[in-house]
Short mmCIF file of C-alpha atoms and ligand atoms in Angstrom, two decimals:
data_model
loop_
_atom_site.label_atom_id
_atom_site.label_comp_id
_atom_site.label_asym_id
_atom_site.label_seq_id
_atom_site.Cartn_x
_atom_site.Cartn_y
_atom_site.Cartn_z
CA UNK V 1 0.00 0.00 0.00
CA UNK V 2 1.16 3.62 -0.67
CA UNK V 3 -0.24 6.00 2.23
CA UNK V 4 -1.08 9.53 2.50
CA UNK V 5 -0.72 10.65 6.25
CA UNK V 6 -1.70 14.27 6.47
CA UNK V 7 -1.10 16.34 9.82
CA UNK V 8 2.15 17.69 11.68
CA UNK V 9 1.85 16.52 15.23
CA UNK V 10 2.45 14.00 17.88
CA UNK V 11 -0.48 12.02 16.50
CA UNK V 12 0.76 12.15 13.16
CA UNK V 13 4.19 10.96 13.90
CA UNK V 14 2.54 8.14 15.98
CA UNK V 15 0.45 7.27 13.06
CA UNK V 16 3.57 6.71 10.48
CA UNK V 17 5.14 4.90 13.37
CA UNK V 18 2.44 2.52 13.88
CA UNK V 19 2.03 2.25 9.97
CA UNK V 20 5.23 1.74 9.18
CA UNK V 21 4.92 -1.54 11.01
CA UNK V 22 2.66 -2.80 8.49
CA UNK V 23 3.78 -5.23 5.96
CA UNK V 24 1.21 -4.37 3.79
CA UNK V 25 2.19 -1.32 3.69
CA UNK V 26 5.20 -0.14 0.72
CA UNK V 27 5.68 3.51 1.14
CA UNK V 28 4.44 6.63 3.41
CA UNK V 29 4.18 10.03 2.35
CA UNK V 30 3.29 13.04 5.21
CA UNK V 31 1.79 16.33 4.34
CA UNK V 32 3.62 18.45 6.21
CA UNK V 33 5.15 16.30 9.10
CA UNK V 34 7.45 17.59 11.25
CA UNK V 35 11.34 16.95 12.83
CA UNK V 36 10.68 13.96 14.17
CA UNK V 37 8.16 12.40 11.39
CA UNK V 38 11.32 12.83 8.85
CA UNK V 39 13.76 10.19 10.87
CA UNK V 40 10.90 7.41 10.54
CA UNK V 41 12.02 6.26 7.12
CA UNK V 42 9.05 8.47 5.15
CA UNK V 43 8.77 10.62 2.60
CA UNK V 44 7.76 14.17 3.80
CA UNK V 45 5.24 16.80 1.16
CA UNK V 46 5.05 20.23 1.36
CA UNK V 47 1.81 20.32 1.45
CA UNK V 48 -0.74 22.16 4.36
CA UNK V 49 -2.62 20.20 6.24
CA UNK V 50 -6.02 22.28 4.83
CA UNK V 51 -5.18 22.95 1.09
CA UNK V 52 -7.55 19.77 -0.09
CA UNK V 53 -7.14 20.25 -3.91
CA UNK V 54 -3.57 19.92 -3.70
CA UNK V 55 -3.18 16.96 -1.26
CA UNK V 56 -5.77 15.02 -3.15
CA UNK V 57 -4.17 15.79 -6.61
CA UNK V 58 -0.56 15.03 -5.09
CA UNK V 59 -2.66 11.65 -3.68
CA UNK V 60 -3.77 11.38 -7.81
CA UNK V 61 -0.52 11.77 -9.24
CA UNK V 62 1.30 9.54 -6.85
CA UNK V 63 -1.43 6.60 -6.53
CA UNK V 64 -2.03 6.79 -3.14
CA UNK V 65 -4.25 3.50 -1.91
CA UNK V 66 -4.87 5.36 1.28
CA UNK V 67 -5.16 8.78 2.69
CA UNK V 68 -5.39 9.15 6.60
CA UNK V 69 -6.09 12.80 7.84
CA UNK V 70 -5.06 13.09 11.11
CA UNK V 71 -6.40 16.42 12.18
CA UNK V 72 -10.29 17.60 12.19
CA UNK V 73 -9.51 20.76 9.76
CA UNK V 74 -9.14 18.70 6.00
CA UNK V 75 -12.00 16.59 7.35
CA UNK V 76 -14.60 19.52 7.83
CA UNK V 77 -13.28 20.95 4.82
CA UNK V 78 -14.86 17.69 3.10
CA UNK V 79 -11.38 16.08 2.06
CA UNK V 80 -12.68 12.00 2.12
CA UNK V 81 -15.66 13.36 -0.13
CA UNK V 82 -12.99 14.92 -2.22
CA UNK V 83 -11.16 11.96 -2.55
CA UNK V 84 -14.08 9.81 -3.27
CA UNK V 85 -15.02 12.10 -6.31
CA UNK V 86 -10.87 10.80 -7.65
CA UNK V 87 -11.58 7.02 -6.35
CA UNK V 88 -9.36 6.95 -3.49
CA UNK V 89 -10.09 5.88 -0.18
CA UNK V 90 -9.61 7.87 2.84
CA UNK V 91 -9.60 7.04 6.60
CA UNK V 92 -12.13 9.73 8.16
CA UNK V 93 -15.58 10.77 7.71
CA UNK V 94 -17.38 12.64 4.60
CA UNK V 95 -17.71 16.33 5.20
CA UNK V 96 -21.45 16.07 6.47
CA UNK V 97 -20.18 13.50 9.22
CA UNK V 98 -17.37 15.75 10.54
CA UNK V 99 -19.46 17.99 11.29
CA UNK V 100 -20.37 15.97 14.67
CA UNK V 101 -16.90 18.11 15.52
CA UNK V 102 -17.51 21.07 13.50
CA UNK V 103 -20.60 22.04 14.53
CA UNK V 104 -21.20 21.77 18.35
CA UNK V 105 -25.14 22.48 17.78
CA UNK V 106 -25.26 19.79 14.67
CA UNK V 107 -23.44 17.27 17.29
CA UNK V 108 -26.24 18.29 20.13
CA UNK V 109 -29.26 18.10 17.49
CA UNK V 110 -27.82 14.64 16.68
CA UNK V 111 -27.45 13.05 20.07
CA UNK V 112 -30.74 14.52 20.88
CA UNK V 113 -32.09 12.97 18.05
CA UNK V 114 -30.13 9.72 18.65
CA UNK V 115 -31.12 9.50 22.63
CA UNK V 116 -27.17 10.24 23.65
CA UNK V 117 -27.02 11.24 27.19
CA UNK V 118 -25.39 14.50 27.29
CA UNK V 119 -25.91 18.34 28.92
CA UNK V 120 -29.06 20.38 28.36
CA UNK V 121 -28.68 23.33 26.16
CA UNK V 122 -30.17 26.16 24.13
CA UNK V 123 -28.79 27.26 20.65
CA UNK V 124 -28.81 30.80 20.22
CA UNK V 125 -28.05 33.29 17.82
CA UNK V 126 -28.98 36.65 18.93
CA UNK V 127 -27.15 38.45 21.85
CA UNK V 128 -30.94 39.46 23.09
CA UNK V 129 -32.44 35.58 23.13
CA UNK V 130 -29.26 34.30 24.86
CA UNK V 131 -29.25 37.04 27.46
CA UNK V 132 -33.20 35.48 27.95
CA UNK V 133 -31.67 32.23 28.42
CA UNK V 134 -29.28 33.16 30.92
CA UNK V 135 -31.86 34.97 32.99
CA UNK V 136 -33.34 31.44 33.74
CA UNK V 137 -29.88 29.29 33.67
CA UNK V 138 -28.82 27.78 36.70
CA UNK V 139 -24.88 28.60 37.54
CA UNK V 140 -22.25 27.85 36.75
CA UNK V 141 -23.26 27.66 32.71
CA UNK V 142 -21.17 26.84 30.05
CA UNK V 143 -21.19 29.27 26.82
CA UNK V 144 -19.42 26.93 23.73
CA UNK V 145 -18.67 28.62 19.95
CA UNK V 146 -20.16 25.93 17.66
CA UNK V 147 -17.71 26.23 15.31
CA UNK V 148 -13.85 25.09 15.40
CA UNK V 149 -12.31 27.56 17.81
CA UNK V 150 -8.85 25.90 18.47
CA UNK V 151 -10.00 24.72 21.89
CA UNK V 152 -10.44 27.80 23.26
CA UNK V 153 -14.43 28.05 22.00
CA UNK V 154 -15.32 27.05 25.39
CA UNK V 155 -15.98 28.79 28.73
CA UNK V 156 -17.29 27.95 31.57
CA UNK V 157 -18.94 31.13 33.40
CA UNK V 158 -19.28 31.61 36.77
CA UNK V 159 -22.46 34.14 37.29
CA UNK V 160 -24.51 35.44 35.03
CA UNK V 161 -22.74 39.14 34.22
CA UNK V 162 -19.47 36.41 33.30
CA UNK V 163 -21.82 35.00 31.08
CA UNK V 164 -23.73 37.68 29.14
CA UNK V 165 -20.06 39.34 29.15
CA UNK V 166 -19.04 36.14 26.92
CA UNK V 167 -21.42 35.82 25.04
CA UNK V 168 -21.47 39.86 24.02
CA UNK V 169 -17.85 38.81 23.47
CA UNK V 170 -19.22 35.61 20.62
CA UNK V 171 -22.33 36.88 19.29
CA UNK V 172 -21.13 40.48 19.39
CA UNK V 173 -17.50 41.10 18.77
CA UNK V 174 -17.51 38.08 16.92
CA UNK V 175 -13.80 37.11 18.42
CA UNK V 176 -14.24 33.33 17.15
CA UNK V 177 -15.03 35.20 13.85
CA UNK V 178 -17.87 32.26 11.87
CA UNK V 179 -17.43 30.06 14.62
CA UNK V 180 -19.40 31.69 17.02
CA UNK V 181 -22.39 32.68 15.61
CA UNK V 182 -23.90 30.32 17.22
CA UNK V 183 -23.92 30.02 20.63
CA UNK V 184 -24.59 26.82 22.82
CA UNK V 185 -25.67 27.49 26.70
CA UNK V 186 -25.23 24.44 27.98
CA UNK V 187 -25.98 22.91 31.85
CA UNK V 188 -22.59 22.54 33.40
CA UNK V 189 -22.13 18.72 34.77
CA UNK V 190 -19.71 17.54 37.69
CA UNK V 191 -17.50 14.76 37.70
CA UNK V 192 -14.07 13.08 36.18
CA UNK V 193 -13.61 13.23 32.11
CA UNK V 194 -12.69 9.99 30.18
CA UNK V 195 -12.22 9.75 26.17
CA UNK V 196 -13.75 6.29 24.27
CA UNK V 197 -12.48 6.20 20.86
CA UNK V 198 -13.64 3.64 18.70
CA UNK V 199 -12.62 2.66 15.16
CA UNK V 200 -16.01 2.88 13.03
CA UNK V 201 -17.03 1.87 9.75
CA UNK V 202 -21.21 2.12 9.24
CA UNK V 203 -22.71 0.35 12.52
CA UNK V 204 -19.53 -1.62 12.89
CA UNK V 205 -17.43 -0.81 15.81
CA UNK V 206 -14.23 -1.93 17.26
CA UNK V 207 -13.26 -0.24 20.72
CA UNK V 208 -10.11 1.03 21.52
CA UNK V 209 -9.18 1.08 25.55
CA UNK V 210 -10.53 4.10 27.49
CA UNK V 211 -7.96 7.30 28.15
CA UNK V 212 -7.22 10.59 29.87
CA UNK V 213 -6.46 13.77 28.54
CA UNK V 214 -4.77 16.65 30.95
CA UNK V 215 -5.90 19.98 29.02
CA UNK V 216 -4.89 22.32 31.58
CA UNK V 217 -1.19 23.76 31.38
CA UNK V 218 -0.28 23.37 34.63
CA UNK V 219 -0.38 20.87 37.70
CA UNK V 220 -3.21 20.11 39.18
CA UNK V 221 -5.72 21.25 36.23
CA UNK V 222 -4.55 24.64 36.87
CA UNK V 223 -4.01 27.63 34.25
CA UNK V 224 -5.17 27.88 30.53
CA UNK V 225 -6.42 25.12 28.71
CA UNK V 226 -4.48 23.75 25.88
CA UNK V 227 -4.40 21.01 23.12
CA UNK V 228 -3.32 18.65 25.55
CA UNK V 229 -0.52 18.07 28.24
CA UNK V 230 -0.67 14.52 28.32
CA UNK V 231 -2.31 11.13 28.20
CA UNK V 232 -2.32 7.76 29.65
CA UNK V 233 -4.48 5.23 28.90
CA UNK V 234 -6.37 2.83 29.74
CA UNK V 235 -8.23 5.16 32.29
CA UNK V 236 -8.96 2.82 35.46
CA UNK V 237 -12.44 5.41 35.26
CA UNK V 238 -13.52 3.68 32.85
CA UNK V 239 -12.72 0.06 32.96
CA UNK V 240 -13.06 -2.20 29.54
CA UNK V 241 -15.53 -4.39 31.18
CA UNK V 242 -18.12 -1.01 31.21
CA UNK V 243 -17.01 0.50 28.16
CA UNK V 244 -19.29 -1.65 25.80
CA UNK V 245 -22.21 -0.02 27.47
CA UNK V 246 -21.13 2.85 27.45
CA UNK V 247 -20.23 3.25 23.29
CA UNK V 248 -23.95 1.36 23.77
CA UNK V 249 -24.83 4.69 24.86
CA UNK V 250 -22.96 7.47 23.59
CA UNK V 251 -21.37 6.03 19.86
CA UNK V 252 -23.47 3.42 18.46
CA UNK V 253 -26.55 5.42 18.69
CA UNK V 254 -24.65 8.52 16.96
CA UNK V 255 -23.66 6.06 13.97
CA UNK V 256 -27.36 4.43 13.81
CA UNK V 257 -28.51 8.01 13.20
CA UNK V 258 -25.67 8.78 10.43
CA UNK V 259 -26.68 5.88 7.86
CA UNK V 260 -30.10 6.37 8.30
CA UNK V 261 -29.13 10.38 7.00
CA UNK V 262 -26.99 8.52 4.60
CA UNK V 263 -23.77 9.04 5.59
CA UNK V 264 -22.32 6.02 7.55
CA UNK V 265 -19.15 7.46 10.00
CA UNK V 266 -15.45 6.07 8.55
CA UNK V 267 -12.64 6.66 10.46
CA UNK V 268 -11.94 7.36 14.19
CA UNK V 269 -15.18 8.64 16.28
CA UNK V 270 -13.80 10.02 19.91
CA UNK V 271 -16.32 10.46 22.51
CA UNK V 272 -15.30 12.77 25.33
CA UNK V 273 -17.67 11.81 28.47
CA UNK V 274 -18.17 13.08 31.48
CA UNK V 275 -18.88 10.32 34.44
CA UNK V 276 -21.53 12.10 36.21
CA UNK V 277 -23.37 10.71 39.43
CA UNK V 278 -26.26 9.55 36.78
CA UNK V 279 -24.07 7.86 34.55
CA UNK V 280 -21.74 8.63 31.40
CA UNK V 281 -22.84 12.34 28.96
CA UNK V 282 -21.32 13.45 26.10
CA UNK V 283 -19.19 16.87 26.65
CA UNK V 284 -18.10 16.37 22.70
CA UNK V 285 -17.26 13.94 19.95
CA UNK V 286 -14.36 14.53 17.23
CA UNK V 287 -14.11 12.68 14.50
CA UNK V 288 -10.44 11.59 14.80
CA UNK V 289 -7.64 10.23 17.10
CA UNK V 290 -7.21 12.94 19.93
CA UNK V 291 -3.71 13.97 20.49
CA UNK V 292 -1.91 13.04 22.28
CA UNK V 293 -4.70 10.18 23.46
CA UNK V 294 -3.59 8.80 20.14
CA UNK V 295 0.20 8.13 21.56
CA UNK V 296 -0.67 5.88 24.30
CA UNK V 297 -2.97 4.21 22.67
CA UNK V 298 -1.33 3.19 19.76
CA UNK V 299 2.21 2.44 21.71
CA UNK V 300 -0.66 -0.43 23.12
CA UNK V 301 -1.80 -0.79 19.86
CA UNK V 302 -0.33 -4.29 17.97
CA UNK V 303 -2.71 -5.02 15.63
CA UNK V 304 -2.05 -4.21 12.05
CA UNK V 305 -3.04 -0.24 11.91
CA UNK V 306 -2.92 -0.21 8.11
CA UNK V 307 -5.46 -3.28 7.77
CA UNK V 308 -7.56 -1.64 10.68
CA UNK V 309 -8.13 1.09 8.44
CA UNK V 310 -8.43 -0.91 4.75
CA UNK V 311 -11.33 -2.65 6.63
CA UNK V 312 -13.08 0.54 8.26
CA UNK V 313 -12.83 1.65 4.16
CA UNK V 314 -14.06 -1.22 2.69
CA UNK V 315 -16.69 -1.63 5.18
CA UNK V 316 -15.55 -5.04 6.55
CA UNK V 317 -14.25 -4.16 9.82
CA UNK V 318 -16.07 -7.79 11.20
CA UNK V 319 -13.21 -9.21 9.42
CA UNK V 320 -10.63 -7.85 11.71
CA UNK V 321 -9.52 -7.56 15.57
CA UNK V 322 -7.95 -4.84 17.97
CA UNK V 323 -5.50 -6.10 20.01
CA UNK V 324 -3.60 -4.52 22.51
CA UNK V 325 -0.58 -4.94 25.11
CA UNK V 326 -1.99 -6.27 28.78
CA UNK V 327 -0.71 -3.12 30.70
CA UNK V 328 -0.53 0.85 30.31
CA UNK V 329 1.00 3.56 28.83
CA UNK V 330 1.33 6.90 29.65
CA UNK V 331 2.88 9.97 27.60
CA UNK V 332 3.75 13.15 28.68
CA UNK V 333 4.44 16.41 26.77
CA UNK V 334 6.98 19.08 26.57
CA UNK V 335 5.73 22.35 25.66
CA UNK V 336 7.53 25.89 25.26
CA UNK V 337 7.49 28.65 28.38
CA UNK V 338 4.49 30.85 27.29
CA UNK V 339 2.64 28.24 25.27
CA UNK V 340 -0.82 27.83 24.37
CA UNK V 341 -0.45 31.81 23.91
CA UNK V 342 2.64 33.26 22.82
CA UNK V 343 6.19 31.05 22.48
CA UNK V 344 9.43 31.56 20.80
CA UNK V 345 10.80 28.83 18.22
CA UNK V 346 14.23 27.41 17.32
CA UNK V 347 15.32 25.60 20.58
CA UNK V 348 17.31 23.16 20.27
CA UNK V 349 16.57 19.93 21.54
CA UNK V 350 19.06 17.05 23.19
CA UNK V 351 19.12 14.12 24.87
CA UNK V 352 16.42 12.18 22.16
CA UNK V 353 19.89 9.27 21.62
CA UNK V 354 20.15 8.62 25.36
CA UNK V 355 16.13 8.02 25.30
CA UNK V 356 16.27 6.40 22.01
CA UNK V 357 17.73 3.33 23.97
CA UNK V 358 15.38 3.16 26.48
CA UNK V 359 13.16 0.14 25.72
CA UNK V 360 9.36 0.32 25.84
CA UNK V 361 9.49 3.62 25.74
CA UNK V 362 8.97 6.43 22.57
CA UNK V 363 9.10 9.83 21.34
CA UNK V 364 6.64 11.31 19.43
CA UNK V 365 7.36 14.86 17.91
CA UNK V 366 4.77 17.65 17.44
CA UNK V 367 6.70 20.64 17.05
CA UNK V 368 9.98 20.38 15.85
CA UNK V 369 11.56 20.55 12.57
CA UNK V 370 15.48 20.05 11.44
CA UNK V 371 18.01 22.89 11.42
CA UNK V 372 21.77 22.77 10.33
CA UNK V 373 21.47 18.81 11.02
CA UNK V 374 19.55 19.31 14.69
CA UNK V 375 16.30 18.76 16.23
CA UNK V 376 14.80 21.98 16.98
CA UNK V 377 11.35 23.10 18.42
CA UNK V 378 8.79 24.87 15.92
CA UNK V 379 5.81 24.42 18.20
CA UNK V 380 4.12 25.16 21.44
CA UNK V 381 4.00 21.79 22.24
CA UNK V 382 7.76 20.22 21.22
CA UNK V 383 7.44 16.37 22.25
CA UNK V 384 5.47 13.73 23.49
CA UNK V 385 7.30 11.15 26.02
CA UNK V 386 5.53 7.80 25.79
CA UNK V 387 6.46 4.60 27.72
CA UNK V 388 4.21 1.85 28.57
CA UNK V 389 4.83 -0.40 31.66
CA UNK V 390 3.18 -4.03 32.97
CA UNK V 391 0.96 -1.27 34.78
CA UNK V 392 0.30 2.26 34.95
CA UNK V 393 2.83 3.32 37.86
CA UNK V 394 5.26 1.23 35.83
CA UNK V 395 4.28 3.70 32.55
CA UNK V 396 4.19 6.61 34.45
CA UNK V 397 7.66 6.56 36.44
CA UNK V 398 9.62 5.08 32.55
CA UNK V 399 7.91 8.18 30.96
CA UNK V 400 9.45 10.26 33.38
CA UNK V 401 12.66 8.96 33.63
CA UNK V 402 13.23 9.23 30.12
CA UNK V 403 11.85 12.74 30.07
CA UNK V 404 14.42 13.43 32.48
CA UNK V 405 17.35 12.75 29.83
CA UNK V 406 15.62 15.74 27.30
CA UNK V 407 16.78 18.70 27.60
CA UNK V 408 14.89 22.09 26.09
CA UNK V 409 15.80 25.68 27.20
CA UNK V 410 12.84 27.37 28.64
CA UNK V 411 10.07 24.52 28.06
CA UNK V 412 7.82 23.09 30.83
CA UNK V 413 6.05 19.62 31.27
CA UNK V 414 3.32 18.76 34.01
CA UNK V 415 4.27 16.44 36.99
CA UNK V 416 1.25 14.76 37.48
CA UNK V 417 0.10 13.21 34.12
CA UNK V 418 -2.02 9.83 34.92
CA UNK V 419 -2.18 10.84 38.51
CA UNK V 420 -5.84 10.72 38.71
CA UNK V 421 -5.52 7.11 37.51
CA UNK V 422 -3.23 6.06 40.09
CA UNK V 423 -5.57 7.52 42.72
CA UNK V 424 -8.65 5.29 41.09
CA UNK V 425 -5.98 2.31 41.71
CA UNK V 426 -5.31 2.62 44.87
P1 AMP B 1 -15.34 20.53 24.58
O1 AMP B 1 -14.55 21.20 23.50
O2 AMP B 1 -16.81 20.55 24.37
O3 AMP B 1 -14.79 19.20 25.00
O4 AMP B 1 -15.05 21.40 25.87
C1 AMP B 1 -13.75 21.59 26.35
C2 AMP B 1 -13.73 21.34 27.83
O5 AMP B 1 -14.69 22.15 28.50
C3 AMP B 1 -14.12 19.92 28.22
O6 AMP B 1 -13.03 19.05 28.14
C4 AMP B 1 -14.60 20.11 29.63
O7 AMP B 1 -13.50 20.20 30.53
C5 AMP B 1 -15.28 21.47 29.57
N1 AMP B 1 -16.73 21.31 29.33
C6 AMP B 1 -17.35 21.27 28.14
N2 AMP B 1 -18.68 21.14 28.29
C7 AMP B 1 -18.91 21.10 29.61
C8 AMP B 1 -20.09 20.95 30.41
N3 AMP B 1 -21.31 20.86 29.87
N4 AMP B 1 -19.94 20.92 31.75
C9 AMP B 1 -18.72 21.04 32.31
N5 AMP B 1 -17.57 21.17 31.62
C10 AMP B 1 -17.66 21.20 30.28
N1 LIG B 2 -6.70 15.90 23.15
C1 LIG B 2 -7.95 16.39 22.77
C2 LIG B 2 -8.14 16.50 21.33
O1 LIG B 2 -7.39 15.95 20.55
O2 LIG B 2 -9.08 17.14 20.91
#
């Protein structure tokens, strides 16, 4: 097979790794890829991640059996339907699909529609008929863009002046520009947040173990929230024994509703839950491997990626198994002083051949890049430090220890990635 991985990050590079495994699988181009993506043997495009006509005409030219988009962006902007229309397959949902992730009130219409458990909320587009929502909200409330806003769409609003405030700020001032036009006010639930992702073709589903995100910069889910500081997985929250009934509740319904529209979900469907006293709701789904979930999860990943996704394509996933190591992983991430807002580039990055020995354990590159024949950072978030273990204090402490041996002037990491999981253990 000749693949098309498209995407720049830590999931990316974990994709190509996993890939690159395959025997079925001949050659690997990566539209853009990064630092760390270049040193795994593939062939790296200049292509963006978003500019569809030219990755599907480089896909054309170079008979590419299968493209995988690893990010949301090419998938909203309809790239599988745009490869379909050339006869090439691609591993993600058609542009109607994605918009479960690109439109926050066409996900909540769905899982209403579908019977998903998840928050009660009103969709509003006028400054005037939210503020009439908010008089009667109870608070805290949570104010969401429905559009992609990078993350930082969402906000959780203490009293009402916080919230009419934000939502002057969407509706108004239009700071998430088309994204927030509408305006979700959604019932703010309690309790721990676990991610299911599931590999989905039609009604077909094969599970993947549960895992934990850390979105907060800084210890203790303190500070700003960002892409992601770190994952482990599986998440003791959510044990595998439960998490049949709970993609019972919160994915199979969601891909019952999509054929009947016509448009059965291909690709990677990620439901972010929150386990409330009454049971598991749906905070969001995206339509592709989270990052850096997707690092864990595929370090505990040894089936045969590339048939995975032939068989989600082809609709025969029934054919084929996930199977994954017995015990945990855990990977944590290096991110520049000042990131998610403002960061400087260009530091250079050692100790990667010291951890490069270490068994059972990886590094997965989001933003770096190569400069006079050295690994330097390009990104907010530089690396993602994966080790898996018989269990997940085993992961957690050979993560660590190999993050110890990387050096990066003026970068930070969290101490306390998987910690939550630990404290469900013992
Ligand atoms: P989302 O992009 O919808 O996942 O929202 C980003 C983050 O905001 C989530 O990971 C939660 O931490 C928080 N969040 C979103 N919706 C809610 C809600 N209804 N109640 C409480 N927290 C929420
Ligand atoms: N780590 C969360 C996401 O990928 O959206």
């Amino acid at each position: 097979m000749r693949i098309l991985v498209i995407g720049s990050g830590g999931r990316e590079h974990a994709l190509v790794w996993k890939l690159h495994q395959s025997p079925l699988v001949e050659t690997i181009y990566v539209a853009p890829g990064n630092g760390g993506i270049a040193q795994e043997g593939v062939n790296l495009v200049d292509i963006r991640a978003d500019a569809i006509t030219d990755l599907v005409k480089f896909a054309k030219d170079k008979s590419i059996d299968l493209v995988v988009p690893g990010p949301e962006l090419p998938l909203t902007l309809g790239i599988t339907d745009a490869c379909r229309e050339q006869g090439i397959a691609c591993f993600g949902p058609d542009r109607f699909a994605a918009q479960l992730e690109g439109s926050k009130a066409f996900a909540k219409d769905l899982m209403l529609e579908a019977g998903v458990p998840t928050a009660k909320a009103a969709i509003v587009t006028s400054y005037a008929d939210g503020c009439k929502v908010l008089e009667q909200s109870d608070y805290p409330v949570v104010l969401k863009a429905d559009g992609l806003a990078q993350g930082k769409g969402v906000v959780i609003c203490q009293d009402r002046s916080q919230a009419q405030a934000t939502l002057h700020q969407m509706l108004e001032e239009q700071i998430f520009g088309a994204a927030g036009t509408r305006v979700l006010i959604e019932e703010c639930l309690v309790g721990e947040e676990v991610s299911l992702l599931a590999v989905c073709s039609g009604e077909e589903v094969l599970l993947l173990p549960s895992a934990q995100d850390h979105k907060r910069a800084f210890d203790h889910d303190e500070g700003p929230n960002t892409g992601g500081m770190g994952a482990y997985s599986p998440a003791p929250i959510l044990p595998s024994a439960e998490a049949e009934d709970v993609a019972n509740q919160t994915i199979r319904p969601i891909l019952k509703a999509l054929v009947a529209k016509g448009h059965p979900f291909i690709g990677v469907l990620y439901a972010g839950l929150m386990m409330t006293a009454t049971g598991p709701k749906v905070l969001e789904y995206n339509v592709r491997f989270g990052d850096p979930e997707c690092q864990p999860l595929l370090m505990l990943f040894t089936s045969d990626l590339a048939k995975v996704m032939l068989c989600a394509v082809e609709g025969s996933l029934n054919k084929t198994d996930l199977e994954f190591s017995p015990g945990a992983c855990v990977g944590v991430v290096i991110a520049k002083d000042g990131y998610p807002k403002s960061y400087s580039k260009g530091s250079p990055i050692t100790g990667l051949d010291a951890v490069a020995k270490m068994p059972h354990t990886k590094v997965f590159h989001s933003g770096t890049g190569i400069q006079d024949n050295q690994i330097v950072s390009t990104g907010g978030r530089i690396l993602c430090v994966t080790a898996e273990g018989a269990d997940l204090q085993t992961a957690r402490d050979a993560a660590y220890a190999a993050l110890a041996k990387i050096e990066i002037p003026g970068s930070f990491y969290r101490k306390d990635i998987a910690a939550k999981g630990l404290a469900h253990v013992k």
